[in-house]
CSV table of C-alpha atoms in Angstrom, one decimal:
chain,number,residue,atom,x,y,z
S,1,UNK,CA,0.0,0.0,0.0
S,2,UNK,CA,1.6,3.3,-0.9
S,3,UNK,CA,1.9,6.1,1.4
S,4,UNK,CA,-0.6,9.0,1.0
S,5,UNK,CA,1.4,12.2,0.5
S,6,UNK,CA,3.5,10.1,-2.3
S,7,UNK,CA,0.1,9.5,-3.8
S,8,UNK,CA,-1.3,12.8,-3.2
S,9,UNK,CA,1.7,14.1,-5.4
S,10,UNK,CA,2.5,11.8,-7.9
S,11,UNK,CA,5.6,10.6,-7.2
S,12,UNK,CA,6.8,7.2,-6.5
S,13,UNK,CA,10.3,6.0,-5.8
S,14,UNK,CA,11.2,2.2,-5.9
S,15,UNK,CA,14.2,0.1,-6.1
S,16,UNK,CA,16.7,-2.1,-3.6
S,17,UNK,CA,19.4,-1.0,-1.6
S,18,UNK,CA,21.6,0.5,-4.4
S,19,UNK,CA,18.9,1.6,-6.3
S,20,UNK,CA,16.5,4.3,-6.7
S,21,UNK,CA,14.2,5.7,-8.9
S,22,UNK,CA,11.3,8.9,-9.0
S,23,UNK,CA,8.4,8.9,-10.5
S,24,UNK,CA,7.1,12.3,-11.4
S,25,UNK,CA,4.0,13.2,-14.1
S,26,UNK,CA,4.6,17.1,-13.0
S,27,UNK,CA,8.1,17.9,-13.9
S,28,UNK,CA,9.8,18.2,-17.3
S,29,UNK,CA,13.9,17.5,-17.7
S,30,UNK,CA,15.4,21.1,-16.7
S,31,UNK,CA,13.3,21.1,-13.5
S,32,UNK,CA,13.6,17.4,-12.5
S,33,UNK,CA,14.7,16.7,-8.9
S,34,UNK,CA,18.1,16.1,-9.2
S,35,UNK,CA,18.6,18.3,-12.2
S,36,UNK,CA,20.3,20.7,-10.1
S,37,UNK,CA,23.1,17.6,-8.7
S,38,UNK,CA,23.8,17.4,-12.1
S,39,UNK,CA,21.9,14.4,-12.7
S,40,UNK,CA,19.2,15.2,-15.4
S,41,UNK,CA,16.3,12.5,-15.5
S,42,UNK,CA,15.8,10.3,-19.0
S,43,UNK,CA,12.7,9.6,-20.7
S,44,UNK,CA,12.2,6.0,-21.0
S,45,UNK,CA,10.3,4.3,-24.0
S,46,UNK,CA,6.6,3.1,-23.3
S,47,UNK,CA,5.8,5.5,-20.1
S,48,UNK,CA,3.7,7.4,-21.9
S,49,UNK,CA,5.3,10.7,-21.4
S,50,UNK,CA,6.8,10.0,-17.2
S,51,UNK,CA,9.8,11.1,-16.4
S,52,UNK,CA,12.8,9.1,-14.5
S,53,UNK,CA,15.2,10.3,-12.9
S,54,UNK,CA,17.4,10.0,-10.0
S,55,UNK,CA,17.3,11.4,-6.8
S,56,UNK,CA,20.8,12.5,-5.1
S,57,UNK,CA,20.1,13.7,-2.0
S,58,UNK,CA,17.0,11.9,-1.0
S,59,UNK,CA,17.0,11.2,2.8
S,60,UNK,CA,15.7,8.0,3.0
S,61,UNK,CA,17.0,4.2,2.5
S,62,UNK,CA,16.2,3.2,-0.8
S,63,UNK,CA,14.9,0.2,0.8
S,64,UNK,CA,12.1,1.9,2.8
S,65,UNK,CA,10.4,3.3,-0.6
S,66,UNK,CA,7.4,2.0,-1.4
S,67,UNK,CA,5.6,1.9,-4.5
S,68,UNK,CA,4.3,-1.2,-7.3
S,69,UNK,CA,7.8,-1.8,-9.1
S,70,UNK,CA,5.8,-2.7,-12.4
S,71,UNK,CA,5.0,1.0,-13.3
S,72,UNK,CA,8.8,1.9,-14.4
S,73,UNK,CA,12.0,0.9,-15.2
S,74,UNK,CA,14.5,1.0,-12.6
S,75,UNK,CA,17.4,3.4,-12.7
S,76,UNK,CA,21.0,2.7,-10.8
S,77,UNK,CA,22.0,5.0,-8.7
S,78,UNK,CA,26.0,6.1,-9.6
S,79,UNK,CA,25.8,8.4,-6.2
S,80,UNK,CA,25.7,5.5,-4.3
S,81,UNK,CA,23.3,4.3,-1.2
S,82,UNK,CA,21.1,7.1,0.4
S,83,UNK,CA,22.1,7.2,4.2
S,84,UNK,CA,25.5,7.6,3.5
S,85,UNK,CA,27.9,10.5,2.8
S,86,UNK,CA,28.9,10.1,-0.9
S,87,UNK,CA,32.5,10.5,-1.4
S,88,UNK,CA,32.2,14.3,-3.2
S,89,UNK,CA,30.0,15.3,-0.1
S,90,UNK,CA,32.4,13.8,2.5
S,91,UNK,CA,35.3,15.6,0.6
S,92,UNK,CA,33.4,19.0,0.9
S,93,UNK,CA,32.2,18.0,4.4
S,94,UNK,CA,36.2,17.5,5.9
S,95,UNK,CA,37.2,20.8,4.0
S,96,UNK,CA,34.6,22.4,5.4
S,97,UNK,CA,35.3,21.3,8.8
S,98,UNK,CA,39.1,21.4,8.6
S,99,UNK,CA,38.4,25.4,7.7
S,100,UNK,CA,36.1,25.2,10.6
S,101,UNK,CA,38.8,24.3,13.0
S,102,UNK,CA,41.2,27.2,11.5
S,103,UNK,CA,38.6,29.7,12.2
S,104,UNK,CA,38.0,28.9,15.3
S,105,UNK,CA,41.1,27.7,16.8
S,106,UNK,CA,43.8,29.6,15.4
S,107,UNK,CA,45.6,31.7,18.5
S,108,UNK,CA,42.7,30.9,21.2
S,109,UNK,CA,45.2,31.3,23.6
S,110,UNK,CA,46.4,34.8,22.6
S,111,UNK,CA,43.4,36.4,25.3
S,112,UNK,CA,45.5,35.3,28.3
S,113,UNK,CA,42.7,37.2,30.3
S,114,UNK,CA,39.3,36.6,31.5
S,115,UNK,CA,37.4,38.1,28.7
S,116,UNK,CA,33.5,38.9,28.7
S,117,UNK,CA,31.0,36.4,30.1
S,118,UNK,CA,34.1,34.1,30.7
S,119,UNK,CA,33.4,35.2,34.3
S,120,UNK,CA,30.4,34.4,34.9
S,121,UNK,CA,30.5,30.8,33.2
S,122,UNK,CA,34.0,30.0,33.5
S,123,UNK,CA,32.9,30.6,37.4
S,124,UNK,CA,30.1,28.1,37.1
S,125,UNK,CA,32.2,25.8,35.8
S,126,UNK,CA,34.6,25.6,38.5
S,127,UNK,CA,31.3,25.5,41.2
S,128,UNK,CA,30.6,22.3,39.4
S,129,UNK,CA,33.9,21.4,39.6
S,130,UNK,CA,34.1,21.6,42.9
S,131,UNK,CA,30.8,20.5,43.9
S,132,UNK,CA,29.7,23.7,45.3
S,133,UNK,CA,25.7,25.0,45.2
S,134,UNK,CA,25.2,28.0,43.2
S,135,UNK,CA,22.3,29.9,41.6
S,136,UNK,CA,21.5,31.1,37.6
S,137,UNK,CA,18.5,32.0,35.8
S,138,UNK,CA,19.3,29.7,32.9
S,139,UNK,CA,18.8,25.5,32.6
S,140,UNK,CA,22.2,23.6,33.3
S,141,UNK,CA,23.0,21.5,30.1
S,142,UNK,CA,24.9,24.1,28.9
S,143,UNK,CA,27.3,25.0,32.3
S,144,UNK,CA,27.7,21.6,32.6
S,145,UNK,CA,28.9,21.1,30.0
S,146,UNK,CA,31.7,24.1,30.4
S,147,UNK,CA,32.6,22.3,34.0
S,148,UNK,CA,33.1,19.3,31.9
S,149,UNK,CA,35.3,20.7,29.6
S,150,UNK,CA,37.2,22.6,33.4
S,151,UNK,CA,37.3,19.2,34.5
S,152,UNK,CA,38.6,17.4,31.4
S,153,UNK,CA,41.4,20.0,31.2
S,154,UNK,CA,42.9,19.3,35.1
S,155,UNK,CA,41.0,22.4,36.5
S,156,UNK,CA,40.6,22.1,40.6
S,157,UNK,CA,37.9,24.4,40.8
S,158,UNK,CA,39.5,26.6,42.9
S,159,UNK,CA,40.1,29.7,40.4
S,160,UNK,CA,37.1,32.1,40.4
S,161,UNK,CA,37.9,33.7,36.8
S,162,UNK,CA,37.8,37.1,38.0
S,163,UNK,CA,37.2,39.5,35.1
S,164,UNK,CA,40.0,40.8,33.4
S,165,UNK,CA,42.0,39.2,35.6
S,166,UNK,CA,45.0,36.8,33.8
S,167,UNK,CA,44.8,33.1,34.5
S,168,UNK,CA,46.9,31.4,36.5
S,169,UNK,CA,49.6,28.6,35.7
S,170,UNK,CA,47.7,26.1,36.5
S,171,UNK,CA,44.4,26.6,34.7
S,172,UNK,CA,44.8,25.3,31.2
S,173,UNK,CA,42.4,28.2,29.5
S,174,UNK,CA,43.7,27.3,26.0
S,175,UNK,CA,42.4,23.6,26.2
S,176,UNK,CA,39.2,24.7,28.3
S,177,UNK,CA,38.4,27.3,25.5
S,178,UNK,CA,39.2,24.4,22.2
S,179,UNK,CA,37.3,22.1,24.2
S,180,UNK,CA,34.0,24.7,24.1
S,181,UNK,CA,34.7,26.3,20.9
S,182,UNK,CA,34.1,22.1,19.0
S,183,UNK,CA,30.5,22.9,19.1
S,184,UNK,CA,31.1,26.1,17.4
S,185,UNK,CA,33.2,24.3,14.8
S,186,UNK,CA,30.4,21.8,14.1
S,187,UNK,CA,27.9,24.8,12.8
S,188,UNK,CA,29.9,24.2,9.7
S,189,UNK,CA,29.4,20.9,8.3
S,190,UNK,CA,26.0,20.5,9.6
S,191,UNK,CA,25.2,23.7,7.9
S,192,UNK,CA,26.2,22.5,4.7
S,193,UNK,CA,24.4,18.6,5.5
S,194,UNK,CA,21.1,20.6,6.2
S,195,UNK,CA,21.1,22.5,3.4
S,196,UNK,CA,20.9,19.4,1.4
S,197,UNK,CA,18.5,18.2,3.2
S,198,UNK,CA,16.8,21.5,2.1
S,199,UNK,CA,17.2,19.8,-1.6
S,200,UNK,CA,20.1,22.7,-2.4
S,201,UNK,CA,22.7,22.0,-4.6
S,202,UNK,CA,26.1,21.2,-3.3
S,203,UNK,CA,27.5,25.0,-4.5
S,204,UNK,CA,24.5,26.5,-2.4
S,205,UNK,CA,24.9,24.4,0.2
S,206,UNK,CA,28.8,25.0,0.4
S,207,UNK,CA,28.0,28.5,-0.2
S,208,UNK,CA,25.8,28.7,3.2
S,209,UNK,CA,28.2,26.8,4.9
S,210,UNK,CA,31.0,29.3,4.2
S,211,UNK,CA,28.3,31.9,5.5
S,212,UNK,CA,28.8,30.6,8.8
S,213,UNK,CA,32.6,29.9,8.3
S,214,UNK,CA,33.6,33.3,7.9
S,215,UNK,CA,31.0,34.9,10.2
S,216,UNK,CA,32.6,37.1,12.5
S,217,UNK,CA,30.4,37.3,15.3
S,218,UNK,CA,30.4,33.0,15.4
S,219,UNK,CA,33.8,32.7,15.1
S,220,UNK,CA,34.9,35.1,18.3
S,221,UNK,CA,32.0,33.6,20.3
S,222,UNK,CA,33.5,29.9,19.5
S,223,UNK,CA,36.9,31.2,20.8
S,224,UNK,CA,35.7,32.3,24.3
S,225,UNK,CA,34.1,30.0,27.5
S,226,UNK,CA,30.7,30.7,26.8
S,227,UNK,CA,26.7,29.2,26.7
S,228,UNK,CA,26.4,30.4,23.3
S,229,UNK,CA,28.0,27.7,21.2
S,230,UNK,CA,26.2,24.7,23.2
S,231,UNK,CA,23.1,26.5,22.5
S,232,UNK,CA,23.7,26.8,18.4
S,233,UNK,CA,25.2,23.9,18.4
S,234,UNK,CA,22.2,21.7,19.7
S,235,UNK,CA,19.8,24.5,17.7
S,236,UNK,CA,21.8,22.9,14.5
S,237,UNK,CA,21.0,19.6,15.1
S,238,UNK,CA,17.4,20.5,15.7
S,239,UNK,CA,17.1,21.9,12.8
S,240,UNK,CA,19.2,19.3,10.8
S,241,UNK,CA,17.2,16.5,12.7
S,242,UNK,CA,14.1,18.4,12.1
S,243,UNK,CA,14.3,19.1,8.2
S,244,UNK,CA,16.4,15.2,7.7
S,245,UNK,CA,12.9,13.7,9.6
S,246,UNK,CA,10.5,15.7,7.1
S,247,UNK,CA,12.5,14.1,4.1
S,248,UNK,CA,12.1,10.8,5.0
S,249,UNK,CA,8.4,11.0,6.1
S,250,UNK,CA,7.9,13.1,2.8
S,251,UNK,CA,9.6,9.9,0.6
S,252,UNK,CA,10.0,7.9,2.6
S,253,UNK,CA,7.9,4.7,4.4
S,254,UNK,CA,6.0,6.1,7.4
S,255,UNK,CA,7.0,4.5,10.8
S,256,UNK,CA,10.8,2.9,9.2
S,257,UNK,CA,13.4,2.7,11.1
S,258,UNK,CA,15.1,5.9,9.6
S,259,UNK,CA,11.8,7.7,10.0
S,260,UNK,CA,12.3,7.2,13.9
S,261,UNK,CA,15.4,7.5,14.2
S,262,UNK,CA,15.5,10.9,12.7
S,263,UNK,CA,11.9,12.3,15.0
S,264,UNK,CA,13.6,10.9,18.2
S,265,UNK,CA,16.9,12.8,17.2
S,266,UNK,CA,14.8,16.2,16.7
S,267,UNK,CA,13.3,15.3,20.1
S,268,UNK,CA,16.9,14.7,21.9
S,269,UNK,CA,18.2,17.8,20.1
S,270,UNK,CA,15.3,19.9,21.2
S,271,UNK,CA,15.3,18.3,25.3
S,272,UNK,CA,19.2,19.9,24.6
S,273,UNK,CA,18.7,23.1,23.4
S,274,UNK,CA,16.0,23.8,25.8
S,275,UNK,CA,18.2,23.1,28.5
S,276,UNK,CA,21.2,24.9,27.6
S,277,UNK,CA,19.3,28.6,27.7
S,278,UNK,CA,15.9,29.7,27.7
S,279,UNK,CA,16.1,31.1,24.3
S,280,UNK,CA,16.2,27.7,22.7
S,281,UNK,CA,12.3,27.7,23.9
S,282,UNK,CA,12.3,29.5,20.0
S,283,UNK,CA,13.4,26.2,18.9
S,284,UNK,CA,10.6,24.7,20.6
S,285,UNK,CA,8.2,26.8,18.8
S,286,UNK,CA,9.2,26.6,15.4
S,287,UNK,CA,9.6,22.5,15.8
S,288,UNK,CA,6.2,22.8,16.8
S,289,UNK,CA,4.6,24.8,14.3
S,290,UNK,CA,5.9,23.1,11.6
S,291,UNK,CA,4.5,19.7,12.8
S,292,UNK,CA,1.0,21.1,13.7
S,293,UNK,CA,1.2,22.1,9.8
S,294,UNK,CA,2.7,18.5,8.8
S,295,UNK,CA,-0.4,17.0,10.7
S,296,UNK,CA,-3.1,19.5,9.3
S,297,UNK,CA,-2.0,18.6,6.0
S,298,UNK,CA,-2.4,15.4,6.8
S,299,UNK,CA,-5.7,15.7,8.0
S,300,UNK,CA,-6.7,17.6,4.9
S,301,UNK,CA,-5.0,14.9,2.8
S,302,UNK,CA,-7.8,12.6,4.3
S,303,UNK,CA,-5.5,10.5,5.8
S,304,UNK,CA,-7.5,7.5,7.7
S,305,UNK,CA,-8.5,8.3,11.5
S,306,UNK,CA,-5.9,5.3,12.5
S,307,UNK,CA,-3.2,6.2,10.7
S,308,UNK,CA,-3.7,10.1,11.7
S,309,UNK,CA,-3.8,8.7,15.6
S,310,UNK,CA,-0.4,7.1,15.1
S,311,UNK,CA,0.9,9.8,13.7
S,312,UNK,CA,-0.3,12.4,16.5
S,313,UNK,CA,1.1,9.5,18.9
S,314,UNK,CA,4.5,9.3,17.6
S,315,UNK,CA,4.8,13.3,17.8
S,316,UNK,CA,3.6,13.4,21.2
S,317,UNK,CA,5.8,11.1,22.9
S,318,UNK,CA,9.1,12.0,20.4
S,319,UNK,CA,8.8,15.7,20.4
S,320,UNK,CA,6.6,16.4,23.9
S,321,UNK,CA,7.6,13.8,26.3
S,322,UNK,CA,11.4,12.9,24.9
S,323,UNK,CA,12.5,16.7,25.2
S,324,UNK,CA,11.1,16.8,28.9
S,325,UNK,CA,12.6,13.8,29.9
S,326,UNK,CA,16.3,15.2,29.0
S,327,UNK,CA,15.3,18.6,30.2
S,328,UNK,CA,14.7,16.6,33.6
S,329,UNK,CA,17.3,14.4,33.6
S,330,UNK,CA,20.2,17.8,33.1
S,331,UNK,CA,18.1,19.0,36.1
S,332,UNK,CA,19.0,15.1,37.9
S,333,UNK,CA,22.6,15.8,37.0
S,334,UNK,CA,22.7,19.1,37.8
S,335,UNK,CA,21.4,18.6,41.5
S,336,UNK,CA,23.3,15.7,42.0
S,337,UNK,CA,26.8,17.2,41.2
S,338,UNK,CA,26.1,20.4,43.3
S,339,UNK,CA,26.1,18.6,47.1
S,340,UNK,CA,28.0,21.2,49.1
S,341,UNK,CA,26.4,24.4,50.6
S,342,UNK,CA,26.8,27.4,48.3
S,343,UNK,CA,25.6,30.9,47.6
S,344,UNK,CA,21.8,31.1,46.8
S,345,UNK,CA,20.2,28.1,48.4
S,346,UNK,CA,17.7,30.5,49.4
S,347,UNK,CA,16.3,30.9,45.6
């Protein structure tokens, strides 16, 4: 049985695990899917006008398309499985990452001071360090994860991170700030995957990607011990998660194992970006708008009252309950680390 939004729009894909075809009555050759990957669909005899063509950067296994393999020929795929990074992608994806790490790491030391809010979080680090109770207006994921990187790099905890003051011999700033500024660095490449995701073409999508390569504000932020690259980091991979999921459920067969795997990685990324600052609630909001729309279009699509149930089902606990359990559990952790009397206990 074919799924209803492939029905609803004419398209069909089908094949085995390295291959893949689309099916398409609506589209001539210049504005094919894939045209733009340089792979320009071919008319093949007796179709009565379809068009075939290959599909580069569709997000799902071809193995988990659907469709009645008697109404086309199949076509082999040269860009190998779906799933997996083909080798051009993987090339852009290192030098994209390997300019990343430049960026972002070149001279991080050279600020031998406390700079900005390195002395505020820096600080909170080194309370977790230490195990000592202290108070903030924001969720925890995201100091916690700056006391791991205190922790990981010898720190005892006992330097407060005055500002402007220099740090001491033995607080290893440099490997603190490389260890914080890696989620910074990994804005790159999954810039570049989620734009093709978004079905851009690998210049566009490299093209975005070097947006946020050589973007000023980003790179100075990655450089310094802060909440901010945590916090765009996890807001990447909700959005990569997010638009990856709507790919596969788009092409894709409905309840696969890529199609979960992708919704319960959107509602991981969202418990973590809600928990790193209160401004990731935005991520929240756009997650959930789009998949009110993706289930009113459903709805109008007269999907069956069973199969819209499962759906709404799936949502719920993936994107509802999933993000409050890891919201919960950095609270657990949180509580659990801080077990000596501090400042603020009062709040």
């Amino acid at each position: 049985m074919e799924p209803h939004n492939l029905k609803q729009r004419g398209r069909q894909a089908y094949g085995g695990p390295e291959t893949l075809v689309v099916v398409n009555d609506e589209y001539d050759d210049k504005s094919a899917p894939g045209a733009e990957f340089g792979s320009y669909p071919s008319r093949v005899p007796g179709t009565k006008g379809k068009t075939y063509g290959a599909y580069p950067a569709l997000a799902v296994d071809a193995r988990d398309a659907i469709c009645d393999p008697t109404d086309f020929a199949a076509v082999s795929l040269d860009a190998g499985v779906e799933g997996m990074l083909r080798s051009r992608d993987f090339v852009i994806t290192a030098v994209l990452t390997l300019a990343s790490l430049v960026t972002r790491l070149y001279w991080i030391g050279r600020r031998k001071a406390v700079s900005w809010d390195e002395a505020h979080f820096g600080k909170f680090g080194a309370f977790y360090v230490r195990g000592q109770w202290f108070h903030d207006v924001h969720p925890p994921l995201g100091r916690m994860l700056v006391a791991l990187a205190e922790y990981v790099a010898g720190h005892n905890g006992t330097y407060e991170f005055k500002s402007g003051s220099a740090f001491p011999d033995y607080v290893n700033y440099r490997f603190i700030r490389m260890q914080v500024s890696l989620y910074g660095i990994a804005l790159v490449p999954l810039a570049y995957l989620t734009c093709l995701q978004l079905n851009m073409s690998r210049t566009m999508a490299t093209l975005a990607a070097c947006f946020i390569l050589f973007d000023n504000a980003l790179c100075v932020m990655s450089r310094f011990i802060l909440l901010d690259e945590p916090l765009l980091f996890f807001t990447a991979m909700t959005l990569w998660s997010a638009v990856s999921f709507q790919r596969v459920s788009k092409y894709g067969r409905q309840f696969s194992r890529r199609w979960w795997i992708w919704l319960l990685m959107t509602g991981v990324s969202l418990g973590c970006v809600m928990s790193s600052k209160w401004i990731g609630l935005f991520s929240v909001i756009m997650i959930g708008i789009a998949t009110v729309d993706d289930l009113f279009r459903k709805f109008c699509d007269r999907m069956s009252w069973e199969d819209l149930a499962q759906h709404w089902n799936a949502r719920v606990v993936s994107l509802i309950f999933l993000p409050l359990i890891v919201y919960t559990a950095c609270f657990w952790v949180h509580f659990r680390l801080l077990y000596r009397t501090g400042a603020g206990e009062h709040k």
